[in-house]
Coordinates of N, CA and C in Angstrom, one line a residue:
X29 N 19.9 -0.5 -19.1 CA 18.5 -0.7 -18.9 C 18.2 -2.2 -18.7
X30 N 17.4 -2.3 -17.8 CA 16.8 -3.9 -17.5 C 15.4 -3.9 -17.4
X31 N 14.6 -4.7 -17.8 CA 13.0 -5.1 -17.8 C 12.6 -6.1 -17.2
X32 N 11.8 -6.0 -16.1 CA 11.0 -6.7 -15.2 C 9.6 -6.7 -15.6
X33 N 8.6 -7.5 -14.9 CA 7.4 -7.5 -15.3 C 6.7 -7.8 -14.0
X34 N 5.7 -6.4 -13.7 CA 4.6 -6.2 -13.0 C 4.4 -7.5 -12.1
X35 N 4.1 -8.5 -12.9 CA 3.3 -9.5 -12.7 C 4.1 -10.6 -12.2
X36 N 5.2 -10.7 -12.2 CA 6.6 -11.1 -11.7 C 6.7 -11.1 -10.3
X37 N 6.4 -9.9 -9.6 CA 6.4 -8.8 -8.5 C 5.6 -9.6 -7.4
X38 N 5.6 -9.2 -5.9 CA 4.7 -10.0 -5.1 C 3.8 -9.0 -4.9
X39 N 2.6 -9.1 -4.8 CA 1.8 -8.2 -4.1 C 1.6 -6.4 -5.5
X40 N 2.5 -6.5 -6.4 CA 2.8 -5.2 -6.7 C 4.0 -4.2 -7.2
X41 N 4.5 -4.9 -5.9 CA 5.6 -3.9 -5.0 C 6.9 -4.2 -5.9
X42 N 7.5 -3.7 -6.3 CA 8.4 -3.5 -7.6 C 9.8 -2.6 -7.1
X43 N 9.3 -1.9 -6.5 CA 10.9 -0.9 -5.2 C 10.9 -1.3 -4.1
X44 N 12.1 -1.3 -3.4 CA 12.2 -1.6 -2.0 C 13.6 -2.8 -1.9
X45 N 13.6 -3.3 -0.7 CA 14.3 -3.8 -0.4 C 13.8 -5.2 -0.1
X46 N 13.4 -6.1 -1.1 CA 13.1 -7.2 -0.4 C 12.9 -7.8 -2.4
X47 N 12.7 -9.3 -2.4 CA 12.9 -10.1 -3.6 C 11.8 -10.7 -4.0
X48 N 11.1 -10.6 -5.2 CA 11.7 -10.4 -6.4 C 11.4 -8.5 -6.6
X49 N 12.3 -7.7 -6.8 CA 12.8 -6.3 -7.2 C 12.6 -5.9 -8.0
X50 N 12.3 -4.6 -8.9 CA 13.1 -4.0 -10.0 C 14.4 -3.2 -9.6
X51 N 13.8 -2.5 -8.9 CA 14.9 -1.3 -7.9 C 15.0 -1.6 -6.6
X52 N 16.1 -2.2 -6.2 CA 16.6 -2.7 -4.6 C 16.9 -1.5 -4.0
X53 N 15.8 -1.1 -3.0 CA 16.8 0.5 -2.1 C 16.2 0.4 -1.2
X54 N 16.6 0.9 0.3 CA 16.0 0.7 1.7 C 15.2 2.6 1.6
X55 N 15.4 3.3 0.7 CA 14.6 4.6 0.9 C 13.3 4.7 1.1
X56 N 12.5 4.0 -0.2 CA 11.4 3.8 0.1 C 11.1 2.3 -0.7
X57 N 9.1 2.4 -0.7 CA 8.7 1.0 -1.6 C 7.9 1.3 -2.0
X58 N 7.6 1.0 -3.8 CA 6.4 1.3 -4.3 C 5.7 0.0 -5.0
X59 N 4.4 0.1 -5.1 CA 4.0 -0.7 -5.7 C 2.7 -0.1 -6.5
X60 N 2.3 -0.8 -7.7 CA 1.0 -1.1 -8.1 C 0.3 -1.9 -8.0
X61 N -0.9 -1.9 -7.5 CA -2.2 -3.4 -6.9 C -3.3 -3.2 -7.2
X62 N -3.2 -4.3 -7.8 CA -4.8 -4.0 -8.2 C -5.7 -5.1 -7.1
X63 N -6.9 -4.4 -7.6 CA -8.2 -5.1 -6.3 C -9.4 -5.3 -7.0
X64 N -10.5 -6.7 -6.7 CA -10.9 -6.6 -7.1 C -12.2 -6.1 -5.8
X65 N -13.3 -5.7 -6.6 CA -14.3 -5.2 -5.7 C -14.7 -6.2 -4.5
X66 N -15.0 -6.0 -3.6 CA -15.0 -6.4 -2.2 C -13.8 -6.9 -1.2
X67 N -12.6 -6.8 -2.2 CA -10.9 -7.0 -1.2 C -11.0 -6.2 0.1
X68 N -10.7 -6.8 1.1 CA -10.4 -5.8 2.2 C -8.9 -6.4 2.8
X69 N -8.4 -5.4 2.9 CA -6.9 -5.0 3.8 C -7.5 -4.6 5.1
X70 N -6.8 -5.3 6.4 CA -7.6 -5.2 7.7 C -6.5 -3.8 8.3
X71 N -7.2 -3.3 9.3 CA -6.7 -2.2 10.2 C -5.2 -2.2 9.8
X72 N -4.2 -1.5 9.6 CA -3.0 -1.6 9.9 C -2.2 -0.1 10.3
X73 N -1.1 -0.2 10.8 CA -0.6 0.8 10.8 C 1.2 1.0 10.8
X74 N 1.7 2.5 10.6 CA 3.3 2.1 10.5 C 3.8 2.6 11.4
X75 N 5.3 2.9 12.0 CA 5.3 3.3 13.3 C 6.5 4.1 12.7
X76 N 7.1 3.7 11.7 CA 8.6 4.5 10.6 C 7.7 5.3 9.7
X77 N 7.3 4.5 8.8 CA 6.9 4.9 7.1 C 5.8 6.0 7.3
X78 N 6.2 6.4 6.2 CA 4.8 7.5 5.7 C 4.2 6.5 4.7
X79 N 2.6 6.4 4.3 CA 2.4 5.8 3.2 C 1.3 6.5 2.1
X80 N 1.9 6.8 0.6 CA 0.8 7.8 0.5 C 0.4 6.9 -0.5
X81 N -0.8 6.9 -1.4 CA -1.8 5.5 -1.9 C -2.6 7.1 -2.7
X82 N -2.3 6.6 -3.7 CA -2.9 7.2 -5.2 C -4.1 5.8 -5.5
X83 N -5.4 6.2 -5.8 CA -6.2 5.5 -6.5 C -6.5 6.1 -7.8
X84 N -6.4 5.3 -8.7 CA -5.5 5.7 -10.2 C -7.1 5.1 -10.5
X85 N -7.3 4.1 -10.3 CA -9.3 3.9 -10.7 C -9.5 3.4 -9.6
X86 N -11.2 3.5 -10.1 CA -12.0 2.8 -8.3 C -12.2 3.6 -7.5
X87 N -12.9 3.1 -6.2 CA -13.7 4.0 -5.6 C -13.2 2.6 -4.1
X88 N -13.1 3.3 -3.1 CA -12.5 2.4 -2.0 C -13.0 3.4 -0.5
X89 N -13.1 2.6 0.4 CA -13.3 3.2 1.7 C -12.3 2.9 2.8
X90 N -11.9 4.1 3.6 CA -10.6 3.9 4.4 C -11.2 4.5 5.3
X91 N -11.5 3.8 6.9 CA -11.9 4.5 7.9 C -13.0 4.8 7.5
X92 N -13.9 4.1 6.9 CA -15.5 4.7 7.3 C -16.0 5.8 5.9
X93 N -14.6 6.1 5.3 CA -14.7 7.2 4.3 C -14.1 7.0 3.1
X94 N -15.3 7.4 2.1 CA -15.3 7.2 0.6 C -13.7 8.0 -0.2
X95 N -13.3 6.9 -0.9 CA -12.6 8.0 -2.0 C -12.2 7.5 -3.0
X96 N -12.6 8.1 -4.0 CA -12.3 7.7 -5.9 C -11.1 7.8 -6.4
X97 N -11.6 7.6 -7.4 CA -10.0 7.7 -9.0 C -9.6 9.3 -8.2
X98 N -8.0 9.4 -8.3 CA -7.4 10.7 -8.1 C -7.4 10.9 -7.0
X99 N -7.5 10.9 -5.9 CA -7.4 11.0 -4.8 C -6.0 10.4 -4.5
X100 N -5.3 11.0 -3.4 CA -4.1 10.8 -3.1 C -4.1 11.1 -1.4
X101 N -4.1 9.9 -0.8 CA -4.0 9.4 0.6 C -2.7 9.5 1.3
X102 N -2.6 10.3 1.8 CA -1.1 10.3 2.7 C -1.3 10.1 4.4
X103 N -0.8 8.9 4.6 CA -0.9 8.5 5.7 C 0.7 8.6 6.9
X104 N 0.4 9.5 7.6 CA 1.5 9.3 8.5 C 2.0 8.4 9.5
X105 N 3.0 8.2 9.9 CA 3.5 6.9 10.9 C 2.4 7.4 12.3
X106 N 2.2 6.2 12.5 CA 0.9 6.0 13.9 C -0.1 6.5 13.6
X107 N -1.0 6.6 12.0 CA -1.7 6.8 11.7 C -2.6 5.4 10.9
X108 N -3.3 5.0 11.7 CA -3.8 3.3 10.9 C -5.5 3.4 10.0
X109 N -5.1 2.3 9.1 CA -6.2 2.7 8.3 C -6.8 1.2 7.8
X110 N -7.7 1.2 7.5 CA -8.3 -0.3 6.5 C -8.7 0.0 5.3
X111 N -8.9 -0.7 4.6 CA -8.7 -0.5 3.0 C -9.9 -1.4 2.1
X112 N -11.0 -0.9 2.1 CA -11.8 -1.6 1.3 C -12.3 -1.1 0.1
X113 N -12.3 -2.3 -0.8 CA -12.8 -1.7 -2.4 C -14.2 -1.9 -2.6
X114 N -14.7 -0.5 -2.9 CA -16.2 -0.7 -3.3 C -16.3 -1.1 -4.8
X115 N -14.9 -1.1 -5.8 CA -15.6 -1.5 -7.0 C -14.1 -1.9 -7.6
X116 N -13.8 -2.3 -8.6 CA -12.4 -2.9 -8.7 C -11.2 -1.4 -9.1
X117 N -10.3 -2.3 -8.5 CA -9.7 -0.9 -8.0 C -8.1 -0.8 -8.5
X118 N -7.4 -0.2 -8.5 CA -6.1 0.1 -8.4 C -5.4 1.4 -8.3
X119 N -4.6 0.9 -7.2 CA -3.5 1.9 -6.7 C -1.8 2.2 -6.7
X120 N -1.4 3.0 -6.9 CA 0.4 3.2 -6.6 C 0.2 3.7 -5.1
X121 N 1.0 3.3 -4.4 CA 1.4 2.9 -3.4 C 3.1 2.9 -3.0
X122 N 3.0 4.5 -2.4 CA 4.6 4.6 -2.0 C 4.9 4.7 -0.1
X123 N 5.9 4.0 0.0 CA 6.5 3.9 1.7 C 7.7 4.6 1.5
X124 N 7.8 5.9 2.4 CA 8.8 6.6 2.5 C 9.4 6.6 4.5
X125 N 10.4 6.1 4.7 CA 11.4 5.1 3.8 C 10.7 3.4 3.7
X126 N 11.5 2.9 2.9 CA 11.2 1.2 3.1 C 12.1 0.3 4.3
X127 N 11.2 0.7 5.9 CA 11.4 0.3 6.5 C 10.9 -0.8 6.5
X128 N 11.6 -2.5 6.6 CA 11.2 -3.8 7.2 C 10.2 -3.7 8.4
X129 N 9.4 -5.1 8.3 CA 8.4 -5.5 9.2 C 8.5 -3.8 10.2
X130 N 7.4 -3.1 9.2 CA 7.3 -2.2 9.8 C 5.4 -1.6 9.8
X131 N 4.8 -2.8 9.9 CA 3.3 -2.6 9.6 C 2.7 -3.8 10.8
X132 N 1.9 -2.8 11.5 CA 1.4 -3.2 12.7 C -0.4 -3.7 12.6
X133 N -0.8 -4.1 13.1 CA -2.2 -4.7 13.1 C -2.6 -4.4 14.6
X134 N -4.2 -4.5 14.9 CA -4.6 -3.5 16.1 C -3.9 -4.7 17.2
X135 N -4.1 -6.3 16.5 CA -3.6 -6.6 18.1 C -1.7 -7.0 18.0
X136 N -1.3 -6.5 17.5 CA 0.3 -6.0 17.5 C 0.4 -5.0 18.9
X137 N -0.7 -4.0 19.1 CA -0.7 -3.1 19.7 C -0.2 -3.4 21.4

């Protein structure tokens, strides 16, 4: 057994394939992130990954549309979304697989 710490982590993100790690694997990538009320994440999208986004607290809008604590977001590849927090927020956040530079923005397009 080895111990890392959350807060160690960039962004969260604690699996995957990229440094600083707990679990190095190109399968997928998870993280936890917290937000505080009014953060926005702009349009993006994946063209590999699936990404599903558990809101564990908070209340956030994606596409125009509300969703609270417990809700579980599953976003499929070529399916793009924006991410705003209406109140302070946190999410787990998994990418099946953890494909590299694999997140697109509208003018990537």
């Amino acid at each position: 057994m080895h111990k890392d710490q959350l807060s160690e982590m960039i962004g969260g993100w604690f699996v995957g394939d990229f440094a600083p790690v707990a679990l190095r694997t190109d399968a997928c990538e998870v993280a936890v992130k917290h937000y505080a009320a009014g953060d926005y994440d702009t349009w993006h999208y994946h063209k590999i990954a699936t990404e599903v986004t558990v809101i564990v607290t908070g209340e956030v809008e994606m596409n125009g549309i509300r969703h609270k604590a417990g809700d579980i977001l599953v976003i499929a590849p070529g399916e793009g979304t924006d991410f705003r927090c209406l109140t302070p927020v946190t999410t787990v956040v998994v990418k099946v697989p953890g494909a590299k530079n694999d997140k697109y923005l509208r003018q990537d397009e």
